[in-house]
mmCIF file of C-alpha atoms and ligand atoms in Angstrom:
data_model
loop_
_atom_site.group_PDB
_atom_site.id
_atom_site.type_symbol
_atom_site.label_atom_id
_atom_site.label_comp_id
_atom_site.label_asym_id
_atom_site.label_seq_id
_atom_site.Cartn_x
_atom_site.Cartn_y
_atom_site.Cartn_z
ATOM 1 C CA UNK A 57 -63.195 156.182 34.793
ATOM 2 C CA UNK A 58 -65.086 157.987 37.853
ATOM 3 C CA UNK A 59 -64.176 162.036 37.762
ATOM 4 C CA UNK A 60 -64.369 164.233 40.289
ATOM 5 C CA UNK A 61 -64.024 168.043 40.544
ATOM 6 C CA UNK A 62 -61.449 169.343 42.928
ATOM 7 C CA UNK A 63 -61.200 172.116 44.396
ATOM 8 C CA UNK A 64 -57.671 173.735 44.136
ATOM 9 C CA UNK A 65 -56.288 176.253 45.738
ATOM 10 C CA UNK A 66 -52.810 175.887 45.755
ATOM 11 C CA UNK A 67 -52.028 174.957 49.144
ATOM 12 C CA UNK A 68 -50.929 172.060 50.499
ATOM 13 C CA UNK A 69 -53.974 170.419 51.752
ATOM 14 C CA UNK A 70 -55.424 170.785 48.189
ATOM 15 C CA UNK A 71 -52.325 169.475 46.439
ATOM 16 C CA UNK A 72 -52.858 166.364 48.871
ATOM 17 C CA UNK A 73 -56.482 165.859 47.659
ATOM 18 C CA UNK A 74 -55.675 165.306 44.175
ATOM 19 C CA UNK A 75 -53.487 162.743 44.976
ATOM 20 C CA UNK A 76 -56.032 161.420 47.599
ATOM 21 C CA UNK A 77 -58.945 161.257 44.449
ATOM 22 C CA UNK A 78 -56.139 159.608 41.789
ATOM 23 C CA UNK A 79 -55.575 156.955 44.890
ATOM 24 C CA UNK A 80 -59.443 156.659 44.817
ATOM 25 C CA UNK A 81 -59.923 155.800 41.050
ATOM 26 C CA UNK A 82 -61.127 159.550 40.155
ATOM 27 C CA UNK A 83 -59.694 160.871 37.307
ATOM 28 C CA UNK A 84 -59.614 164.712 38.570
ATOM 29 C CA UNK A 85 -60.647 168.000 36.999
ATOM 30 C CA UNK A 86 -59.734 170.654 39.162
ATOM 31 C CA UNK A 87 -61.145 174.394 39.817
ATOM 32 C CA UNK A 88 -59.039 177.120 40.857
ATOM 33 C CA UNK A 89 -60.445 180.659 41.711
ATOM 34 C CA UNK A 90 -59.024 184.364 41.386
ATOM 35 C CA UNK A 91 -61.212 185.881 43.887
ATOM 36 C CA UNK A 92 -59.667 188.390 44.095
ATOM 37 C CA UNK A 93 -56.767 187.266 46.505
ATOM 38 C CA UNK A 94 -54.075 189.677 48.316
ATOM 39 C CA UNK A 95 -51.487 188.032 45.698
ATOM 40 C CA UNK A 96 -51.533 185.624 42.348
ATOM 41 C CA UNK A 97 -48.688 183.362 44.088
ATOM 42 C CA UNK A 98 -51.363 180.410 44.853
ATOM 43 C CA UNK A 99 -53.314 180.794 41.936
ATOM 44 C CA UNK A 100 -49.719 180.078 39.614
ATOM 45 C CA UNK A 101 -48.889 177.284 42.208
ATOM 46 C CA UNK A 102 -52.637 175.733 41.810
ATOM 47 C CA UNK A 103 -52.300 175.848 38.093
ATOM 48 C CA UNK A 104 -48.548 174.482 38.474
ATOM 49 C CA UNK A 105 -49.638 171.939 40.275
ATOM 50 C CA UNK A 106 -53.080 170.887 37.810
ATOM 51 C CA UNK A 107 -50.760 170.626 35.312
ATOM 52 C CA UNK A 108 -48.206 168.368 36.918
ATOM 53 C CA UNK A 109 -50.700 166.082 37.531
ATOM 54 C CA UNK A 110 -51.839 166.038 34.129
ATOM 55 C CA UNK A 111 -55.415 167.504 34.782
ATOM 56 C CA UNK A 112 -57.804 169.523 33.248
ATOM 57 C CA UNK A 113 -58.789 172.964 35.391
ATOM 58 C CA UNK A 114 -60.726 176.081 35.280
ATOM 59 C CA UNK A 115 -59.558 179.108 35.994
ATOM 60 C CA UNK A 116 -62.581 181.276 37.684
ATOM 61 C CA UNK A 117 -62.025 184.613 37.950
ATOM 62 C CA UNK A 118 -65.236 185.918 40.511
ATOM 63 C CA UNK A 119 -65.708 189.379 41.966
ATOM 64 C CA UNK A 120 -66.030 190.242 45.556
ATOM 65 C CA UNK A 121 -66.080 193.455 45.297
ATOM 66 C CA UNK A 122 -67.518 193.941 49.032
ATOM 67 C CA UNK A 123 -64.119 192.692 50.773
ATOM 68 C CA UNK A 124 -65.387 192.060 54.219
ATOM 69 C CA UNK A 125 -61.841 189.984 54.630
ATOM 70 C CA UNK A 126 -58.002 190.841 55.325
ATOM 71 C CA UNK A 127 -57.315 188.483 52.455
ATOM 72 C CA UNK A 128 -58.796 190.422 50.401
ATOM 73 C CA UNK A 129 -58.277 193.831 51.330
ATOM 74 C CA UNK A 130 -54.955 194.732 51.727
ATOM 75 C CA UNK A 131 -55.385 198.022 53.850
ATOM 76 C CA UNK A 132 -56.624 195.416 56.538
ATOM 77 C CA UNK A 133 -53.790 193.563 58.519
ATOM 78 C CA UNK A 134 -53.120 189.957 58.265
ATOM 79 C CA UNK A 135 -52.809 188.780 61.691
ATOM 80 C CA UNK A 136 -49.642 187.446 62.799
ATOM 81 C CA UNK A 137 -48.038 185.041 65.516
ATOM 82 C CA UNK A 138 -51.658 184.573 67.200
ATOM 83 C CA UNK A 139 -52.031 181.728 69.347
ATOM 84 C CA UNK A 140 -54.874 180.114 67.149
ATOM 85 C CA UNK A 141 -58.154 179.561 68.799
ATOM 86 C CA UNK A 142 -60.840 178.056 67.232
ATOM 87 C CA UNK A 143 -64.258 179.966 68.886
ATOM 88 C CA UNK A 144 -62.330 183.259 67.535
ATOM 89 C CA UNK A 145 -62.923 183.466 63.705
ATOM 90 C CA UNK A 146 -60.155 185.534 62.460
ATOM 91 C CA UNK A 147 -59.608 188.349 60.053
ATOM 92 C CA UNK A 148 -58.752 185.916 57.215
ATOM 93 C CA UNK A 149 -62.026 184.186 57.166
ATOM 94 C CA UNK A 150 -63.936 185.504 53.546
ATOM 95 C CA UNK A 151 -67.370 185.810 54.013
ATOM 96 C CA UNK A 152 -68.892 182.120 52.900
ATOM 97 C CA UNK A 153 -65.922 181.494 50.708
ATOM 98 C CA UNK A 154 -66.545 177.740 50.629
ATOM 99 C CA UNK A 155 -70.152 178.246 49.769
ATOM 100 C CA UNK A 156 -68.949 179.907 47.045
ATOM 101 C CA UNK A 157 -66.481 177.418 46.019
ATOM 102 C CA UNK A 158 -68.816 174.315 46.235
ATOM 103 C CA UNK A 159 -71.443 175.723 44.034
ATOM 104 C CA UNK A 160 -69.342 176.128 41.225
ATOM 105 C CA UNK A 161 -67.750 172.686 42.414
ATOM 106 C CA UNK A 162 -71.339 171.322 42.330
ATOM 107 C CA UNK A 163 -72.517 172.338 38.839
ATOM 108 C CA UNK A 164 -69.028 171.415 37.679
ATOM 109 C CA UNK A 165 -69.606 168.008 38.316
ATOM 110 C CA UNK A 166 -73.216 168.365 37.210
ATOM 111 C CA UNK A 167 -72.504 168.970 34.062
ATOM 112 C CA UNK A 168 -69.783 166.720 33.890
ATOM 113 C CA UNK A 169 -71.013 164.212 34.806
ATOM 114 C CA UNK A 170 -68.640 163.496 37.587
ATOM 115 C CA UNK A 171 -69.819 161.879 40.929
ATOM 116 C CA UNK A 172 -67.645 163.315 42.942
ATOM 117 C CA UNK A 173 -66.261 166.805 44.874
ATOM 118 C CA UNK A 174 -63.074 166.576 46.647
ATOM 119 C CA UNK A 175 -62.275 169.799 49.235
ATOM 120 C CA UNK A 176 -59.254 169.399 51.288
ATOM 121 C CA UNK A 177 -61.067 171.720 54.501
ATOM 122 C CA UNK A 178 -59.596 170.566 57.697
ATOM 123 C CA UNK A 179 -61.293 171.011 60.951
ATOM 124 C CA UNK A 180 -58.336 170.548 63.380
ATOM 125 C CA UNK A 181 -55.115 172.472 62.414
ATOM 126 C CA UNK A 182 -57.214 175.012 60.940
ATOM 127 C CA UNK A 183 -58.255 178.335 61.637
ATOM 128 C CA UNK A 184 -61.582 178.395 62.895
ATOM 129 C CA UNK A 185 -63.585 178.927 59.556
ATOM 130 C CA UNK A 186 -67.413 177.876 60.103
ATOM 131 C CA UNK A 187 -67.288 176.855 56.643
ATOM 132 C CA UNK A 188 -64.493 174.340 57.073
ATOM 133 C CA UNK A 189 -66.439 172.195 60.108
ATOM 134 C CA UNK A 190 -67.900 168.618 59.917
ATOM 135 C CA UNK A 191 -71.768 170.316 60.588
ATOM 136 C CA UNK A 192 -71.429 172.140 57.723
ATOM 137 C CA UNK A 193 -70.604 169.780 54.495
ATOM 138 C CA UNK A 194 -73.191 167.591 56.185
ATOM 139 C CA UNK A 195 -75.540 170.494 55.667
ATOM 140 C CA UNK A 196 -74.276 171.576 52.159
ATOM 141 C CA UNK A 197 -74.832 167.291 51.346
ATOM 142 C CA UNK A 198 -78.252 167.838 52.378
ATOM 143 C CA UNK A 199 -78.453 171.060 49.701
ATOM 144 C CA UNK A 200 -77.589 169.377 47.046
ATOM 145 C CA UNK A 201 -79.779 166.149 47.325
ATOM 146 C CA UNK A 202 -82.434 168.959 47.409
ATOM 147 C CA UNK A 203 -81.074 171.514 45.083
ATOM 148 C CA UNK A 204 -79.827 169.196 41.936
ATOM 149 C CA UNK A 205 -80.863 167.669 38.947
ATOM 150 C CA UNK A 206 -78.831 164.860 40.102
ATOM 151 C CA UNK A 207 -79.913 164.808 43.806
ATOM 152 C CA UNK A 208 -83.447 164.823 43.015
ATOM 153 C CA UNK A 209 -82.955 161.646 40.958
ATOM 154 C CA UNK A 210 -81.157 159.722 43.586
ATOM 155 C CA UNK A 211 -77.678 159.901 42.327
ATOM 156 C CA UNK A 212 -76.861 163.223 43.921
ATOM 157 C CA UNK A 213 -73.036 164.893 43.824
ATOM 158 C CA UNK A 214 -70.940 163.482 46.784
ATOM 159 C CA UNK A 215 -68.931 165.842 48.688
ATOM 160 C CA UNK A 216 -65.561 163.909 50.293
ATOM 161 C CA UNK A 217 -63.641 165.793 52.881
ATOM 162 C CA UNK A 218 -60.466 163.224 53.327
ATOM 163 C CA UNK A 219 -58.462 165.694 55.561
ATOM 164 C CA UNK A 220 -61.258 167.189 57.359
ATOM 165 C CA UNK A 221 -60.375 165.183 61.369
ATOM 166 C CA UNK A 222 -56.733 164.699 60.324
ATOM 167 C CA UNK A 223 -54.181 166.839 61.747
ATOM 168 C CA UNK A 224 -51.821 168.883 59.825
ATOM 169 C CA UNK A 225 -48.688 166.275 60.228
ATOM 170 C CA UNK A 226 -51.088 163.169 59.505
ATOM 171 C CA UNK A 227 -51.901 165.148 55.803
ATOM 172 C CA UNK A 228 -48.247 165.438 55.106
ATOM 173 C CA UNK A 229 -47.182 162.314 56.092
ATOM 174 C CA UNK A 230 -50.083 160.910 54.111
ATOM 175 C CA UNK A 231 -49.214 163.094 51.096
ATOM 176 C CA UNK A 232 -45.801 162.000 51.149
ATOM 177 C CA UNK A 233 -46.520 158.216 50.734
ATOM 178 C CA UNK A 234 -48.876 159.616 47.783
ATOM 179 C CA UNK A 235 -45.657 161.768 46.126
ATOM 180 C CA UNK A 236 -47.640 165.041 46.620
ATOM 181 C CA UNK A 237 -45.238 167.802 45.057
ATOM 182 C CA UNK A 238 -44.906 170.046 48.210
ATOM 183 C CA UNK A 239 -42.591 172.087 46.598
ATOM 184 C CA UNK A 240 -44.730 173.693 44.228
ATOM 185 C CA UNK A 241 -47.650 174.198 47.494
ATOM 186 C CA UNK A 242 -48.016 177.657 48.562
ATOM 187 C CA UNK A 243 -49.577 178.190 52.114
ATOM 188 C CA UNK A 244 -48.846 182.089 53.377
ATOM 189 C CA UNK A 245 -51.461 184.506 53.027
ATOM 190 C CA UNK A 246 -48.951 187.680 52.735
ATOM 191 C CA UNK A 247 -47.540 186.377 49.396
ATOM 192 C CA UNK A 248 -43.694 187.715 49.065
ATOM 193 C CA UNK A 249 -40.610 185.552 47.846
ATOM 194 C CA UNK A 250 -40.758 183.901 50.853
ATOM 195 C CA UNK A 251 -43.108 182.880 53.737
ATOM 196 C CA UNK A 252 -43.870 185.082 56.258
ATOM 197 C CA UNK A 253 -43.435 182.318 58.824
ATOM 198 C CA UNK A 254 -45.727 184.172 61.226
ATOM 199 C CA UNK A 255 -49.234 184.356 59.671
ATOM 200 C CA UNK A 256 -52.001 181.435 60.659
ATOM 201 C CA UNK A 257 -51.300 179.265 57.529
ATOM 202 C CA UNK A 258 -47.593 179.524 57.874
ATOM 203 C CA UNK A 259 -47.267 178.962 61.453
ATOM 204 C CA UNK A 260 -49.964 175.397 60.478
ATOM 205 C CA UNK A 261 -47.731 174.526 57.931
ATOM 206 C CA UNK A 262 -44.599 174.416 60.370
ATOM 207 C CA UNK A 263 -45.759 172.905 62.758
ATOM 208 C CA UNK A 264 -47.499 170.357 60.737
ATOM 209 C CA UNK A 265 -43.842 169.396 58.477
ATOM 210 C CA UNK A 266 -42.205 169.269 62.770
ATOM 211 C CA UNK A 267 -44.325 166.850 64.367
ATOM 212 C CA UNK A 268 -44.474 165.247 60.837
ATOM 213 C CA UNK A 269 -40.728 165.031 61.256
ATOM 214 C CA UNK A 270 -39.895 165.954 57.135
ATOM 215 C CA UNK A 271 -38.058 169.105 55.956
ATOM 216 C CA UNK A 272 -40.739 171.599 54.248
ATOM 217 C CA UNK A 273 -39.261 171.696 50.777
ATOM 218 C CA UNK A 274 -40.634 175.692 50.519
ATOM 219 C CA UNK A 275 -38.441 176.304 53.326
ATOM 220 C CA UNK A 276 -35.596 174.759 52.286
ATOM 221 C CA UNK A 277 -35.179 176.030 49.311
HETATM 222 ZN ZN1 LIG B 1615 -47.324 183.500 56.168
#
C-alpha cells in the first residue's frame, strides 16, 4: 500500500487531509508537533484524531525558544475580530513554521519509504501566511528534488496540497462526504473550554460551517 506522512495539527483542515490521503490509496502516518504552542488542546485533538483513524504518529516535541509569534508567546495578544486581509501577515504567523514542519515531513517519508506528504495549507480562507501560498510548495518541490536522496534519483517526495484553492465551506462539505470527525477538530488559537469565536481561526471556521450550511459539532456541543 502507498504511505504518506501527514502533517497533523489538529485542526480541521488537517483532520480533512487524512481522510483526503485514505480516499487516495495512502495508508497515512501522521506527525504532530509540540512547538511549543499557547495550549496542548490541539496537540490531544491531533493525537485523538491519529488514533481514530487507526494511524501511526509521532509526537515531536521542537524548541523555539526565540518566540517571534503571539502563538507562542503568551504576553503577546492574539488578535481578535480583525477583518482578515491577506497583504497584512498577522501576529499569529510563526516564523517559517511550515518550513519547519515539511522537513521533518520530508525525511519522514524518506526514511519510510513513503511517496507522499499531505499538508492541509489553504490559500483562500486563510490568514495570510507566506508559507501557506501556491509559490511556495512549488518552491519547497523544487528543494527536495535537489536536496534528497530520493529526489536526486528521480523518485523524489511529492508534496500534495488538496485544500490549498478550496474555500473553507468547500473543505467541510468535502470532509463531510469523507466522515471527517469534526468533533474531535480543534481550530482556536486561545485554547479555553470553549472557542473564543473571535480570533482568525475561529471566525474561518464559522464562517466556513455557514456558507457550508452544517452545524459545527464544537459549537454545538
Ligand atoms: Zn478562537
Amino acid at each position: 500500500m502507498k504511505k504518506a506522512v501527514i502533517l497533523l495539527s489538529g485542526g480541521l483542515d488537517s483532520a480533512t487531509i487524512i481522510y483526503v490521503a485514505k480516499s487516495k490509496g495512502y495508508k497515512p502516518y501522521c506527525l504532530i508537533f509540540d512547538y511549543g504552542q499557547r495550549h496542548r488542546k490541539e496537540i490531544n485533538q491531533a493525537k485523538r484524531i491519529a488514533e481514530h483513524t487507526k494511524s501511526k504518529y509521532y509526537l515531536v516535541k521542537i524548541d523555539l525558544p526565540w518566540g517571534g509569534s503571539s502563538l507562542l508567546d503568551k504576553t503577546k495578544n492574539i488578535p481578535k475580530n480583525r477583518s482578515i486581509d491577506h497583504k497584512d501577515i498577522p501576529s499569529t504567523y510563526v516564523p517559517a513554521r511550515n518550513i519547519i514542519f515539511l522537513s521533518f515531513a520530508a525525511s519522514y517519508a524518506e526514511a519510510l519509504g513513503a511517496e507522499a506528504v499531505f499538508i492541509g495549507a489553504n490559500a483562500v480562507d486563510y490568514s495570510g501566511y507566506p508559507d501557506c501560498r501556491p509559490e511556495f510548495f512549488d518552491s519547497y518541490q523544487a528543494a527536495l528534488k535537489k536536496g534528497m536522496k530520493q529526489g536526486v534519483e528521480g523518485n523524489s517526495v511529492k508534496i500534495f496540497t488538496p485544500l490549498l484553492n478550496k474555500t473553507k465551506a468547500q473543505i467541510i462539505k468535502m470532509g463531510v462526504k469523507l466522515k471527517v470527525p469534526y468533533h474531535m477538530t480543534w481550530s482556536c488559537y486561545v485554547g479555553a473550554s470553549r472557542p473564543c469565536g473571535e480570533c482568525d481561526s475561529c471566525i474561518l471556521r464559522q464562517k466556513g460551517f455557514d456558507s457550508a450550511g452544517v452545524v459545527d459539532p464544537v459549537i454545538k456541543i
